[in-house]
């Protein structure tokens, strides 16, 4: 079972939900931090057995002696990473998404590929959790290929939790694809509701079963609840607006360890999302 | 010889757009025939990235051998240089004024990009 934790708005508690779910599961679980532009799940876990692997993408390398300047490569590239107008192509490696198309369309076979490092995958262990996190290099603006590399570690038995980046753009889509269930974390404020609606549209477009977690329950208003009720979206969990939770967070502590009274909340969330797949499927059908 | 000017307008008395990559249009002025054509560049206004590169390609395809704009970033500069296009910076204020300054030889050719890229 692969559960992705996403949100529209940033800062609603995706990582809080992800790490506390992972620890509460008890049995072995892989936690993938797919927010590769600012991975932070490790802040809440005391980890050991650290390993690191570099992740490159393949970018074009032109053999100018074979190029006749036909320009096919430049016409193919949607990102202007390779440019030619009757001249030898110019390559802007930092714009390249690594699709390899330019090399395939070149009639002269003048384009080969070379590695360009975009970041690293760091793996470590913390009790029942294997943490796999992507870390994009500073200055690189190409998150999806690194996220896909992190997710390439998914195959295998057992549960996995994916901590997604905020928003609804390409890095989020790259994270959510192939998930079995999506937990959308929001806060009960007008801003939270606005971005929750965007996120709901996104997961419906992806045709993924999903439910909502309301964090900081007690602030704001009831419009998130009204929206979920009207849309038949399962409300999975309410995390109270409790100052002690923020204090534990600020110390890098897991809520379920610092405040044991909240363990049952996450156990119920796990039951609704990870363990009872048939029940989840039913609630999705009702929502759809 | 043709010269490209970045501009939001379609006439010579239109302002010179100080942005190159995200200029709405280019006026391609032909010094020999003293006529000009207007090339649309609006596709780049909302481009997430690569606006400078694509604008430079547009200018290169127009046949212009010189560009007059307010600023130019590093990627556009590389493309324009590869296409053999001279780059001149001008503060305008209009395309006509920049053209006159070019004719009088009071614009100096740019030796490099004068602004940072917006990406990477």
mmCIF file of C-alpha atoms in Angstrom:
data_model
loop_
_atom_site.group_PDB
_atom_site.id
_atom_site.type_symbol
_atom_site.label_atom_id
_atom_site.label_comp_id
_atom_site.label_asym_id
_atom_site.label_seq_id
_atom_site.Cartn_x
_atom_site.Cartn_y
_atom_site.Cartn_z
ATOM 1 C CA UNK A 1 0.000 0.000 0.000
ATOM 2 C CA UNK A 2 1.447 3.352 -1.064
ATOM 3 C CA UNK A 3 -0.048 6.391 0.666
ATOM 4 C CA UNK A 4 0.938 9.859 -0.519
ATOM 5 C CA UNK A 5 0.527 12.839 1.798
ATOM 6 C CA UNK A 6 -0.111 16.045 -0.137
ATOM 7 C CA UNK A 7 -1.703 19.455 0.239
ATOM 8 C CA UNK A 8 -2.444 22.499 -1.803
ATOM 9 C CA UNK A 9 -1.195 25.033 0.692
ATOM 10 C CA UNK A 10 2.300 24.728 2.090
ATOM 11 C CA UNK A 11 2.895 24.430 5.811
ATOM 12 C CA UNK A 12 -0.324 22.586 6.615
ATOM 13 C CA UNK A 13 1.387 19.579 8.180
ATOM 14 C CA UNK A 14 2.242 17.060 5.440
ATOM 15 C CA UNK A 15 5.509 16.111 7.066
ATOM 16 C CA UNK A 16 3.943 16.013 10.533
ATOM 17 C CA UNK A 17 1.304 13.584 9.272
ATOM 18 C CA UNK A 18 3.841 11.542 7.273
ATOM 19 C CA UNK A 19 6.389 10.976 10.031
ATOM 20 C CA UNK A 20 3.810 10.336 12.730
ATOM 21 C CA UNK A 21 1.939 7.887 10.511
ATOM 22 C CA UNK A 22 5.185 6.118 9.695
ATOM 23 C CA UNK A 23 6.191 5.725 13.347
ATOM 24 C CA UNK A 24 2.687 4.739 14.448
ATOM 25 C CA UNK A 25 2.498 1.965 11.872
ATOM 26 C CA UNK A 26 4.925 -0.023 14.016
ATOM 27 C CA UNK A 27 5.829 -2.500 11.308
ATOM 28 C CA UNK A 28 8.459 -1.812 8.705
ATOM 29 C CA UNK A 29 7.646 1.071 6.420
ATOM 30 C CA UNK A 30 9.464 3.109 3.818
ATOM 31 C CA UNK A 31 9.082 6.859 4.140
ATOM 32 C CA UNK A 32 9.917 8.700 0.930
ATOM 33 C CA UNK A 33 10.547 12.426 1.290
ATOM 34 C CA UNK A 34 9.630 13.602 -2.201
ATOM 35 C CA UNK A 35 9.832 17.292 -1.299
ATOM 36 C CA UNK A 36 13.286 17.275 -2.837
ATOM 37 C CA UNK A 37 13.634 21.060 -2.863
ATOM 38 C CA UNK A 38 13.492 21.137 0.907
ATOM 39 C CA UNK A 39 13.369 17.648 2.434
ATOM 40 C CA UNK A 40 12.622 17.893 6.147
ATOM 41 C CA UNK A 41 11.285 14.525 7.348
ATOM 42 C CA UNK A 42 14.778 13.696 8.665
ATOM 43 C CA UNK A 43 14.494 16.521 11.206
ATOM 44 C CA UNK A 44 11.968 14.457 13.174
ATOM 45 C CA UNK A 45 13.751 11.105 13.043
ATOM 46 C CA UNK A 46 16.966 10.054 14.718
ATOM 47 C CA UNK A 47 18.529 8.093 11.894
ATOM 48 C CA UNK A 48 21.557 5.897 11.337
ATOM 49 C CA UNK A 49 23.034 3.695 8.575
ATOM 50 C CA UNK A 50 23.283 6.664 6.238
ATOM 51 C CA UNK A 51 23.906 6.046 2.548
ATOM 52 C CA UNK A 52 24.037 8.491 -0.312
ATOM 53 C CA UNK A 53 23.730 8.039 -4.076
ATOM 54 C CA UNK A 54 24.201 10.694 -6.732
ATOM 55 C CA UNK A 55 21.374 11.148 -9.238
ATOM 56 C CA UNK A 56 22.154 12.416 -12.728
ATOM 57 C CA UNK A 57 19.960 13.134 -15.705
ATOM 58 C CA UNK A 58 21.139 12.469 -19.248
ATOM 59 C CA UNK A 59 21.751 15.698 -21.169
ATOM 60 C CA UNK A 60 22.787 16.045 -24.823
ATOM 61 C CA UNK A 61 26.383 16.201 -25.966
ATOM 62 C CA UNK A 62 26.856 17.217 -29.606
ATOM 63 C CA UNK A 63 29.520 15.783 -31.891
ATOM 64 C CA UNK A 64 29.924 18.895 -34.060
ATOM 65 C CA UNK A 65 31.865 17.030 -36.734
ATOM 66 C CA UNK A 66 28.737 15.002 -37.564
ATOM 67 C CA UNK A 67 26.219 17.878 -37.246
ATOM 68 C CA UNK A 68 25.034 19.534 -40.451
ATOM 69 C CA UNK A 69 22.967 22.177 -38.652
ATOM 70 C CA UNK A 70 19.569 20.864 -39.773
ATOM 71 C CA UNK A 71 17.931 22.100 -36.571
ATOM 72 C CA UNK A 72 15.719 19.045 -35.886
ATOM 73 C CA UNK A 73 16.987 18.849 -32.301
ATOM 74 C CA UNK A 74 16.013 22.444 -31.527
ATOM 75 C CA UNK A 75 12.587 22.063 -33.116
ATOM 76 C CA UNK A 76 11.926 18.977 -31.006
ATOM 77 C CA UNK A 77 12.931 20.397 -27.617
ATOM 78 C CA UNK A 78 9.992 21.927 -25.752
ATOM 79 C CA UNK A 79 12.286 23.535 -23.189
ATOM 80 C CA UNK A 80 14.789 25.290 -25.480
ATOM 81 C CA UNK A 81 17.565 23.285 -23.900
ATOM 82 C CA UNK A 82 19.103 22.741 -27.323
ATOM 83 C CA UNK A 83 19.016 25.501 -29.916
ATOM 84 C CA UNK A 84 20.009 25.456 -33.576
ATOM 85 C CA UNK A 85 19.161 27.659 -36.549
ATOM 86 C CA UNK A 86 21.421 26.442 -39.306
ATOM 87 C CA UNK A 87 24.272 26.500 -36.841
ATOM 88 C CA UNK A 88 25.910 23.917 -34.615
ATOM 89 C CA UNK A 89 23.493 23.424 -31.699
ATOM 90 C CA UNK A 90 23.927 25.270 -28.433
ATOM 91 C CA UNK A 91 23.130 23.181 -25.357
ATOM 92 C CA UNK A 92 21.679 24.708 -22.193
ATOM 93 C CA UNK A 93 22.090 21.740 -19.891
ATOM 94 C CA UNK A 94 20.360 23.489 -16.980
ATOM 95 C CA UNK A 95 17.134 23.675 -19.027
ATOM 96 C CA UNK A 96 17.218 19.996 -20.075
ATOM 97 C CA UNK A 97 14.616 17.610 -18.642
ATOM 98 C CA UNK A 98 16.605 14.600 -19.812
ATOM 99 C CA UNK A 99 14.002 13.116 -22.160
ATOM 100 C CA UNK A 100 16.578 12.100 -24.776
ATOM 101 C CA UNK A 101 14.363 13.229 -27.656
ATOM 102 C CA UNK A 102 16.997 15.394 -29.388
ATOM 103 C CA UNK A 103 19.329 12.416 -29.713
ATOM 104 C CA UNK A 104 16.518 10.302 -31.178
ATOM 105 C CA UNK A 105 15.416 12.844 -33.812
ATOM 106 C CA UNK A 106 18.952 13.739 -34.975
ATOM 107 C CA UNK A 107 19.245 12.269 -38.502
ATOM 108 C CA UNK A 108 23.054 12.331 -38.351
ATOM 109 C CA UNK A 109 23.441 10.563 -35.026
ATOM 110 C CA UNK A 110 25.459 13.559 -33.877
ATOM 111 C CA UNK A 111 23.906 13.773 -30.410
ATOM 112 C CA UNK A 112 25.042 11.564 -27.590
ATOM 113 C CA UNK A 113 24.257 11.942 -23.928
ATOM 114 C CA UNK A 114 26.270 12.711 -20.858
ATOM 115 C CA UNK A 115 25.420 12.719 -17.154
ATOM 116 C CA UNK A 116 24.559 15.922 -15.343
ATOM 117 C CA UNK A 117 24.189 15.587 -11.590
ATOM 118 C CA UNK A 118 20.961 17.100 -10.229
ATOM 119 C CA UNK A 119 20.971 15.863 -6.643
ATOM 120 C CA UNK A 120 21.305 12.907 -4.315
ATOM 121 C CA UNK A 121 19.170 10.210 -2.744
ATOM 122 C CA UNK A 122 19.925 9.743 0.940
ATOM 123 C CA UNK A 123 18.744 6.642 2.727
ATOM 124 C CA UNK A 124 18.838 6.050 6.462
ATOM 125 C CA UNK A 125 17.062 4.076 9.127
ATOM 126 C CA UNK A 126 15.116 5.036 12.214
ATOM 127 C CA UNK A 127 13.606 2.086 14.111
ATOM 128 C CA UNK A 128 10.775 0.746 11.906
ATOM 129 C CA UNK A 129 11.283 3.450 9.257
ATOM 130 C CA UNK A 130 13.545 3.380 6.222
ATOM 131 C CA UNK A 131 13.824 7.018 5.188
ATOM 132 C CA UNK A 132 14.539 7.626 1.513
ATOM 133 C CA UNK A 133 14.868 11.283 0.673
ATOM 134 C CA UNK A 134 15.774 13.197 -2.449
ATOM 135 C CA UNK A 135 17.867 16.312 -2.090
ATOM 136 C CA UNK A 136 18.046 18.529 -5.153
ATOM 137 C CA UNK A 137 21.346 20.375 -5.648
ATOM 138 C CA UNK A 138 21.272 24.113 -4.988
ATOM 139 C CA UNK A 139 20.615 25.995 -8.236
ATOM 140 C CA UNK A 140 18.989 23.038 -9.983
ATOM 141 C CA UNK A 141 15.355 23.589 -10.979
ATOM 142 C CA UNK A 142 14.450 20.083 -12.098
ATOM 143 C CA UNK A 143 12.615 18.295 -9.299
ATOM 144 C CA UNK A 144 10.544 15.636 -11.166
ATOM 145 C CA UNK A 145 13.473 13.520 -12.441
ATOM 146 C CA UNK A 146 14.877 13.337 -8.901
ATOM 147 C CA UNK A 147 11.451 12.502 -7.476
ATOM 148 C CA UNK A 148 11.136 9.683 -10.029
ATOM 149 C CA UNK A 149 14.562 8.416 -8.959
ATOM 150 C CA UNK A 150 13.428 8.415 -5.313
ATOM 151 C CA UNK A 151 10.258 6.537 -6.290
ATOM 152 C CA UNK A 152 12.286 3.996 -8.247
ATOM 153 C CA UNK A 153 13.133 2.664 -4.755
ATOM 154 C CA UNK A 154 9.480 1.780 -4.216
ATOM 155 C CA UNK A 155 9.130 -1.651 -5.759
ATOM 156 C CA UNK A 156 9.154 -4.332 -3.127
ATOM 157 C CA UNK A 157 6.945 -5.575 -0.402
ATOM 158 C CA UNK A 158 5.392 -3.565 2.356
ATOM 159 C CA UNK A 159 3.881 -0.195 3.001
ATOM 160 C CA UNK A 160 5.267 3.123 1.862
ATOM 161 C CA UNK A 161 4.413 6.711 2.778
ATOM 162 C CA UNK A 162 5.238 9.491 0.329
ATOM 163 C CA UNK A 163 5.696 12.993 1.734
ATOM 164 C CA UNK A 164 4.827 15.212 -1.255
ATOM 165 C CA UNK A 165 5.872 18.783 -1.993
ATOM 166 C CA UNK A 166 3.151 21.442 -1.573
ATOM 167 C CA UNK A 167 1.096 22.808 -4.440
ATOM 168 C CA UNK A 168 -0.372 21.138 -7.504
ATOM 169 C CA UNK A 169 2.465 21.427 -10.034
ATOM 170 C CA UNK A 170 4.758 18.918 -11.768
ATOM 171 C CA UNK A 171 6.739 17.803 -8.678
ATOM 172 C CA UNK A 172 3.462 16.954 -6.905
ATOM 173 C CA UNK A 173 2.103 15.049 -9.900
ATOM 174 C CA UNK A 174 5.386 13.144 -10.140
ATOM 175 C CA UNK A 175 4.971 12.180 -6.467
ATOM 176 C CA UNK A 176 1.289 11.187 -6.576
ATOM 177 C CA UNK A 177 1.378 9.008 -9.688
ATOM 178 C CA UNK A 178 1.030 5.335 -8.784
ATOM 179 C CA UNK A 179 -0.043 6.077 -5.206
ATOM 180 C CA UNK A 180 -2.850 3.854 -3.880
ATOM 181 C CA UNK A 181 -4.321 6.574 -1.703
ATOM 182 C CA UNK A 182 -3.782 10.311 -1.182
ATOM 183 C CA UNK A 183 -4.121 12.066 2.164
ATOM 184 C CA UNK A 184 -4.730 15.793 1.669
ATOM 185 C CA UNK A 185 -3.685 17.845 4.681
ATOM 186 C CA UNK A 186 -5.266 21.242 5.139
ATOM 187 C CA UNK A 187 -5.974 23.833 7.797
ATOM 188 C CA UNK A 188 -9.492 25.154 8.469
ATOM 189 C CA UNK A 189 -8.842 28.648 7.104
ATOM 190 C CA UNK A 190 -9.984 30.413 3.914
ATOM 191 C CA UNK A 191 -6.462 30.029 2.468
ATOM 192 C CA UNK A 192 -6.397 26.357 3.431
ATOM 193 C CA UNK A 193 -9.798 25.773 1.810
ATOM 194 C CA UNK A 194 -8.841 27.623 -1.373
ATOM 195 C CA UNK A 195 -5.780 25.467 -1.936
ATOM 196 C CA UNK A 196 -7.558 22.312 -0.771
ATOM 197 C CA UNK A 197 -10.019 22.792 -3.634
ATOM 198 C CA UNK A 198 -7.125 22.971 -6.093
ATOM 199 C CA UNK A 199 -5.638 19.818 -4.593
ATOM 200 C CA UNK A 200 -9.008 18.009 -4.753
ATOM 201 C CA UNK A 201 -9.326 18.920 -8.445
ATOM 202 C CA UNK A 202 -5.828 17.533 -8.974
ATOM 203 C CA UNK A 203 -6.391 14.152 -7.311
ATOM 204 C CA UNK A 204 -9.740 13.763 -9.069
ATOM 205 C CA UNK A 205 -8.000 14.440 -12.386
ATOM 206 C CA UNK A 206 -5.462 11.752 -11.451
ATOM 207 C CA UNK A 207 -8.382 9.495 -10.463
ATOM 208 C CA UNK A 208 -6.864 8.609 -7.094
ATOM 209 C CA UNK A 209 -8.844 7.776 -3.948
ATOM 210 C CA UNK A 210 -8.340 10.418 -1.278
ATOM 211 C CA UNK A 211 -9.444 11.854 2.017
ATOM 212 C CA UNK A 212 -8.765 14.974 4.080
ATOM 213 C CA UNK A 213 -6.887 15.600 7.316
ATOM 214 C CA UNK A 214 -7.670 18.901 9.043
ATOM 215 C CA UNK A 215 -4.694 20.156 11.028
ATOM 216 C CA UNK A 216 -4.867 22.873 13.684
ATOM 217 C CA UNK A 217 -8.542 22.094 14.160
ATOM 218 C CA UNK A 218 -10.038 24.924 16.216
ATOM 219 C CA UNK A 219 -8.597 27.874 14.338
ATOM 220 C CA UNK A 220 -10.352 29.522 11.398
ATOM 221 C CA UNK A 221 -13.880 28.486 10.516
ATOM 222 C CA UNK A 222 -15.977 25.478 9.479
ATOM 223 C CA UNK A 223 -15.875 25.976 5.715
ATOM 224 C CA UNK A 224 -13.405 23.144 5.099
ATOM 225 C CA UNK A 225 -15.775 20.787 6.927
ATOM 226 C CA UNK A 226 -18.762 22.071 4.960
ATOM 227 C CA UNK A 227 -16.856 21.638 1.699
ATOM 228 C CA UNK A 228 -15.870 18.053 2.532
ATOM 229 C CA UNK A 229 -19.421 17.203 3.539
ATOM 230 C CA UNK A 230 -20.913 18.681 0.364
ATOM 231 C CA UNK A 231 -18.346 16.924 -1.818
ATOM 232 C CA UNK A 232 -18.641 13.588 0.039
ATOM 233 C CA UNK A 233 -14.939 13.681 0.809
ATOM 234 C CA UNK A 234 -13.998 11.489 3.775
ATOM 235 C CA UNK A 235 -12.716 13.535 6.721
ATOM 236 C CA UNK A 236 -10.011 11.188 7.980
ATOM 237 C CA UNK A 237 -8.664 13.026 10.993
ATOM 238 C CA UNK A 238 -8.722 16.275 12.927
ATOM 239 C CA UNK A 239 -5.497 17.292 14.669
ATOM 240 C CA UNK A 240 -6.333 19.849 17.374
ATOM 241 C CA UNK A 241 -4.729 23.282 17.494
ATOM 242 C CA UNK A 242 -2.674 22.397 20.561
ATOM 243 C CA UNK A 243 0.317 24.557 21.487
ATOM 244 C CA UNK A 244 2.128 21.506 22.853
ATOM 245 C CA UNK A 245 2.123 19.978 19.368
ATOM 246 C CA UNK A 246 3.865 23.082 18.017
ATOM 247 C CA UNK A 247 6.360 22.989 20.867
ATOM 248 C CA UNK A 248 7.211 19.325 20.198
ATOM 249 C CA UNK A 249 7.517 20.118 16.493
ATOM 250 C CA UNK A 250 9.894 22.989 17.208
ATOM 251 C CA UNK A 251 12.133 20.574 19.123
ATOM 252 C CA UNK A 252 12.081 18.097 16.236
ATOM 253 C CA UNK A 253 10.084 15.556 18.226
ATOM 254 C CA UNK A 254 7.411 13.234 16.905
ATOM 255 C CA UNK A 255 3.947 14.091 18.158
ATOM 256 C CA UNK A 256 3.161 10.449 18.890
ATOM 257 C CA UNK A 257 6.247 10.198 21.116
ATOM 258 C CA UNK A 258 6.086 13.583 22.869
ATOM 259 C CA UNK A 259 2.300 13.460 23.356
ATOM 260 C CA UNK A 260 1.207 9.823 23.622
ATOM 261 C CA UNK A 261 -2.455 10.824 23.884
ATOM 262 C CA UNK A 262 -2.379 11.561 20.141
ATOM 263 C CA UNK A 263 -1.227 8.073 19.158
ATOM 264 C CA UNK A 264 -4.768 6.887 18.688
ATOM 265 C CA UNK A 265 -5.390 9.633 16.134
ATOM 266 C CA UNK A 266 -2.663 8.326 13.874
ATOM 267 C CA UNK A 267 -3.616 4.713 14.466
ATOM 268 C CA UNK A 268 -7.094 5.572 13.277
ATOM 269 C CA UNK A 269 -5.652 7.386 10.244
ATOM 270 C CA UNK A 270 -3.569 4.309 9.405
ATOM 271 C CA UNK A 271 -6.619 2.104 9.758
ATOM 272 C CA UNK A 272 -8.549 4.310 7.360
ATOM 273 C CA UNK A 273 -5.816 4.663 4.753
ATOM 274 C CA UNK A 274 -3.278 1.850 4.880
ATOM 275 C CA UNK A 275 -4.629 -1.265 6.481
ATOM 276 C CA UNK A 276 -8.220 -1.650 5.389
ATOM 277 C CA UNK A 277 -7.845 -1.312 1.656
ATOM 278 C CA UNK A 278 -11.363 -2.503 0.943
ATOM 279 C CA UNK A 279 -12.894 0.025 3.312
ATOM 280 C CA UNK A 280 -10.801 2.779 1.704
ATOM 281 C CA UNK A 281 -11.960 1.701 -1.689
ATOM 282 C CA UNK A 282 -15.563 1.831 -0.553
ATOM 283 C CA UNK A 283 -15.246 5.346 0.804
ATOM 284 C CA UNK A 284 -13.651 6.380 -2.483
ATOM 285 C CA UNK A 285 -16.542 4.942 -4.400
ATOM 286 C CA UNK A 286 -18.964 6.861 -2.236
ATOM 287 C CA UNK A 287 -16.970 10.036 -2.771
ATOM 288 C CA UNK A 288 -16.845 9.525 -6.503
ATOM 289 C CA UNK B 1 21.051 45.127 -42.982
ATOM 290 C CA UNK B 2 18.220 44.484 -40.517
ATOM 291 C CA UNK B 3 18.093 45.549 -36.875
ATOM 292 C CA UNK B 4 15.714 44.164 -34.225
ATOM 293 C CA UNK B 5 14.192 46.344 -31.499
ATOM 294 C CA UNK B 6 12.246 45.033 -28.497
ATOM 295 C CA UNK B 7 8.950 46.868 -28.056
ATOM 296 C CA UNK B 8 5.383 46.554 -26.800
ATOM 297 C CA UNK B 9 4.119 48.451 -29.871
ATOM 298 C CA UNK B 10 3.939 48.169 -33.644
ATOM 299 C CA UNK B 11 5.231 51.559 -34.776
ATOM 300 C CA UNK B 12 8.543 53.367 -34.638
ATOM 301 C CA UNK B 13 7.242 55.863 -32.090
ATOM 302 C CA UNK B 14 6.408 53.015 -29.699
ATOM 303 C CA UNK B 15 8.542 52.662 -26.562
ATOM 304 C CA UNK B 16 11.675 50.545 -26.649
ATOM 305 C CA UNK B 17 10.995 47.631 -24.257
ATOM 306 C CA UNK B 18 13.925 47.421 -21.865
ATOM 307 C CA UNK B 19 13.247 43.698 -21.428
ATOM 308 C CA UNK B 20 14.432 41.453 -24.210
ATOM 309 C CA UNK B 21 13.154 37.930 -23.528
ATOM 310 C CA UNK B 22 9.681 38.971 -22.475
ATOM 311 C CA UNK B 23 9.125 41.832 -24.891
ATOM 312 C CA UNK B 24 5.715 41.527 -26.572
ATOM 313 C CA UNK B 25 7.055 42.243 -30.064
ATOM 314 C CA UNK B 26 10.128 42.893 -32.128
ATOM 315 C CA UNK B 27 10.308 45.559 -34.794
ATOM 316 C CA UNK B 28 12.696 44.357 -37.495
ATOM 317 C CA UNK B 29 13.924 47.470 -39.267
ATOM 318 C CA UNK B 30 15.620 47.201 -42.680
ATOM 319 C CA UNK B 31 18.235 49.951 -42.998
ATOM 320 C CA UNK B 32 18.486 49.502 -46.787
ATOM 321 C CA UNK B 33 14.807 49.799 -47.689
ATOM 322 C CA UNK B 34 13.915 51.939 -44.612
ATOM 323 C CA UNK B 35 10.910 49.689 -43.953
ATOM 324 C CA UNK B 36 10.090 47.461 -41.024
ATOM 325 C CA UNK B 37 8.069 44.451 -40.071
ATOM 326 C CA UNK B 38 6.640 43.479 -36.662
ATOM 327 C CA UNK B 39 7.228 40.053 -35.157
ATOM 328 C CA UNK B 40 4.975 38.809 -32.386
ATOM 329 C CA UNK B 41 6.766 37.502 -29.281
ATOM 330 C CA UNK B 42 3.785 37.154 -26.956
ATOM 331 C CA UNK B 43 4.269 33.406 -26.636
ATOM 332 C CA UNK B 44 7.163 34.216 -24.321
ATOM 333 C CA UNK B 45 5.350 36.613 -22.022
ATOM 334 C CA UNK B 46 4.152 33.808 -19.788
ATOM 335 C CA UNK B 47 6.826 31.224 -20.485
ATOM 336 C CA UNK B 48 8.016 29.665 -17.233
ATOM 337 C CA UNK B 49 11.525 29.534 -18.552
ATOM 338 C CA UNK B 50 13.503 29.762 -21.774
ATOM 339 C CA UNK B 51 11.958 33.097 -22.829
ATOM 340 C CA UNK B 52 15.330 34.657 -23.584
ATOM 341 C CA UNK B 53 16.490 31.666 -25.610
ATOM 342 C CA UNK B 54 13.321 31.545 -27.673
ATOM 343 C CA UNK B 55 13.287 35.311 -28.219
ATOM 344 C CA UNK B 56 16.880 35.111 -29.427
ATOM 345 C CA UNK B 57 15.872 32.341 -31.844
ATOM 346 C CA UNK B 58 13.037 34.531 -33.144
ATOM 347 C CA UNK B 59 15.410 37.427 -33.736
ATOM 348 C CA UNK B 60 17.931 35.118 -35.412
ATOM 349 C CA UNK B 61 15.270 33.743 -37.767
ATOM 350 C CA UNK B 62 14.159 37.267 -38.705
ATOM 351 C CA UNK B 63 17.485 37.771 -40.443
ATOM 352 C CA UNK B 64 18.457 40.671 -38.170
ATOM 353 C CA UNK B 65 22.177 41.161 -37.690
ATOM 354 C CA UNK B 66 21.855 43.532 -34.746
ATOM 355 C CA UNK B 67 19.575 43.825 -31.717
ATOM 356 C CA UNK B 68 18.809 46.943 -29.704
ATOM 357 C CA UNK B 69 17.166 46.324 -26.313
ATOM 358 C CA UNK B 70 17.420 47.495 -22.735
ATOM 359 C CA UNK B 71 19.002 44.422 -21.212
ATOM 360 C CA UNK B 72 19.986 40.895 -22.128
ATOM 361 C CA UNK B 73 20.495 37.819 -19.959
ATOM 362 C CA UNK B 74 23.234 35.222 -20.243
ATOM 363 C CA UNK B 75 21.375 32.522 -22.196
ATOM 364 C CA UNK B 76 19.919 34.928 -24.752
ATOM 365 C CA UNK B 77 23.337 36.510 -25.121
ATOM 366 C CA UNK B 78 24.887 33.130 -25.923
ATOM 367 C CA UNK B 79 22.275 32.357 -28.587
ATOM 368 C CA UNK B 80 22.511 35.822 -30.179
ATOM 369 C CA UNK B 81 26.298 35.612 -30.212
ATOM 370 C CA UNK B 82 26.189 32.161 -31.840
ATOM 371 C CA UNK B 83 23.856 33.569 -34.482
ATOM 372 C CA UNK B 84 26.324 36.390 -35.197
ATOM 373 C CA UNK B 85 23.974 39.123 -33.978
ATOM 374 C CA UNK B 86 25.483 42.280 -32.495
ATOM 375 C CA UNK B 87 23.824 43.424 -29.272
ATOM 376 C CA UNK B 88 23.399 47.057 -28.286
ATOM 377 C CA UNK B 89 21.876 48.374 -25.054
ATOM 378 C CA UNK B 90 19.777 51.516 -25.228
ATOM 379 C CA UNK B 91 17.393 53.314 -22.903
ATOM 380 C CA UNK B 92 15.233 54.432 -25.820
ATOM 381 C CA UNK B 93 12.908 55.916 -24.937
ATOM 382 C CA UNK B 94 11.329 55.014 -28.285
ATOM 383 C CA UNK B 95 12.256 52.637 -31.070
ATOM 384 C CA UNK B 96 12.798 55.668 -33.330
ATOM 385 C CA UNK B 97 15.155 57.298 -30.819
ATOM 386 C CA UNK B 98 17.117 54.065 -30.436
ATOM 387 C CA UNK B 99 17.290 53.693 -34.202
ATOM 388 C CA UNK B 100 18.598 57.255 -34.527
ATOM 389 C CA UNK B 101 21.214 56.581 -31.835
ATOM 390 C CA UNK B 102 22.260 53.443 -33.705
ATOM 391 C CA UNK B 103 22.590 55.369 -36.976
ATOM 392 C CA UNK B 104 24.734 58.028 -35.323
ATOM 393 C CA UNK B 105 26.969 55.321 -33.909
ATOM 394 C CA UNK B 106 26.370 56.429 -30.321
ATOM 395 C CA UNK B 107 25.426 52.938 -29.094
ATOM 396 C CA UNK B 108 28.328 50.730 -28.041
ATOM 397 C CA UNK B 109 28.240 47.034 -28.678
ATOM 398 C CA UNK B 110 27.595 44.918 -25.580
ATOM 399 C CA UNK B 111 30.476 42.730 -24.473
ATOM 400 C CA UNK B 112 28.293 40.453 -22.379
ATOM 401 C CA UNK B 113 24.989 39.900 -20.620
ATOM 402 C CA UNK B 114 24.171 42.778 -18.295
ATOM 403 C CA UNK B 115 21.577 41.049 -16.124
ATOM 404 C CA UNK B 116 21.420 37.715 -14.330
ATOM 405 C CA UNK B 117 19.348 34.847 -15.640
ATOM 406 C CA UNK B 118 16.081 34.231 -13.879
ATOM 407 C CA UNK B 119 16.767 30.538 -13.655
ATOM 408 C CA UNK B 120 19.747 28.638 -12.296
#
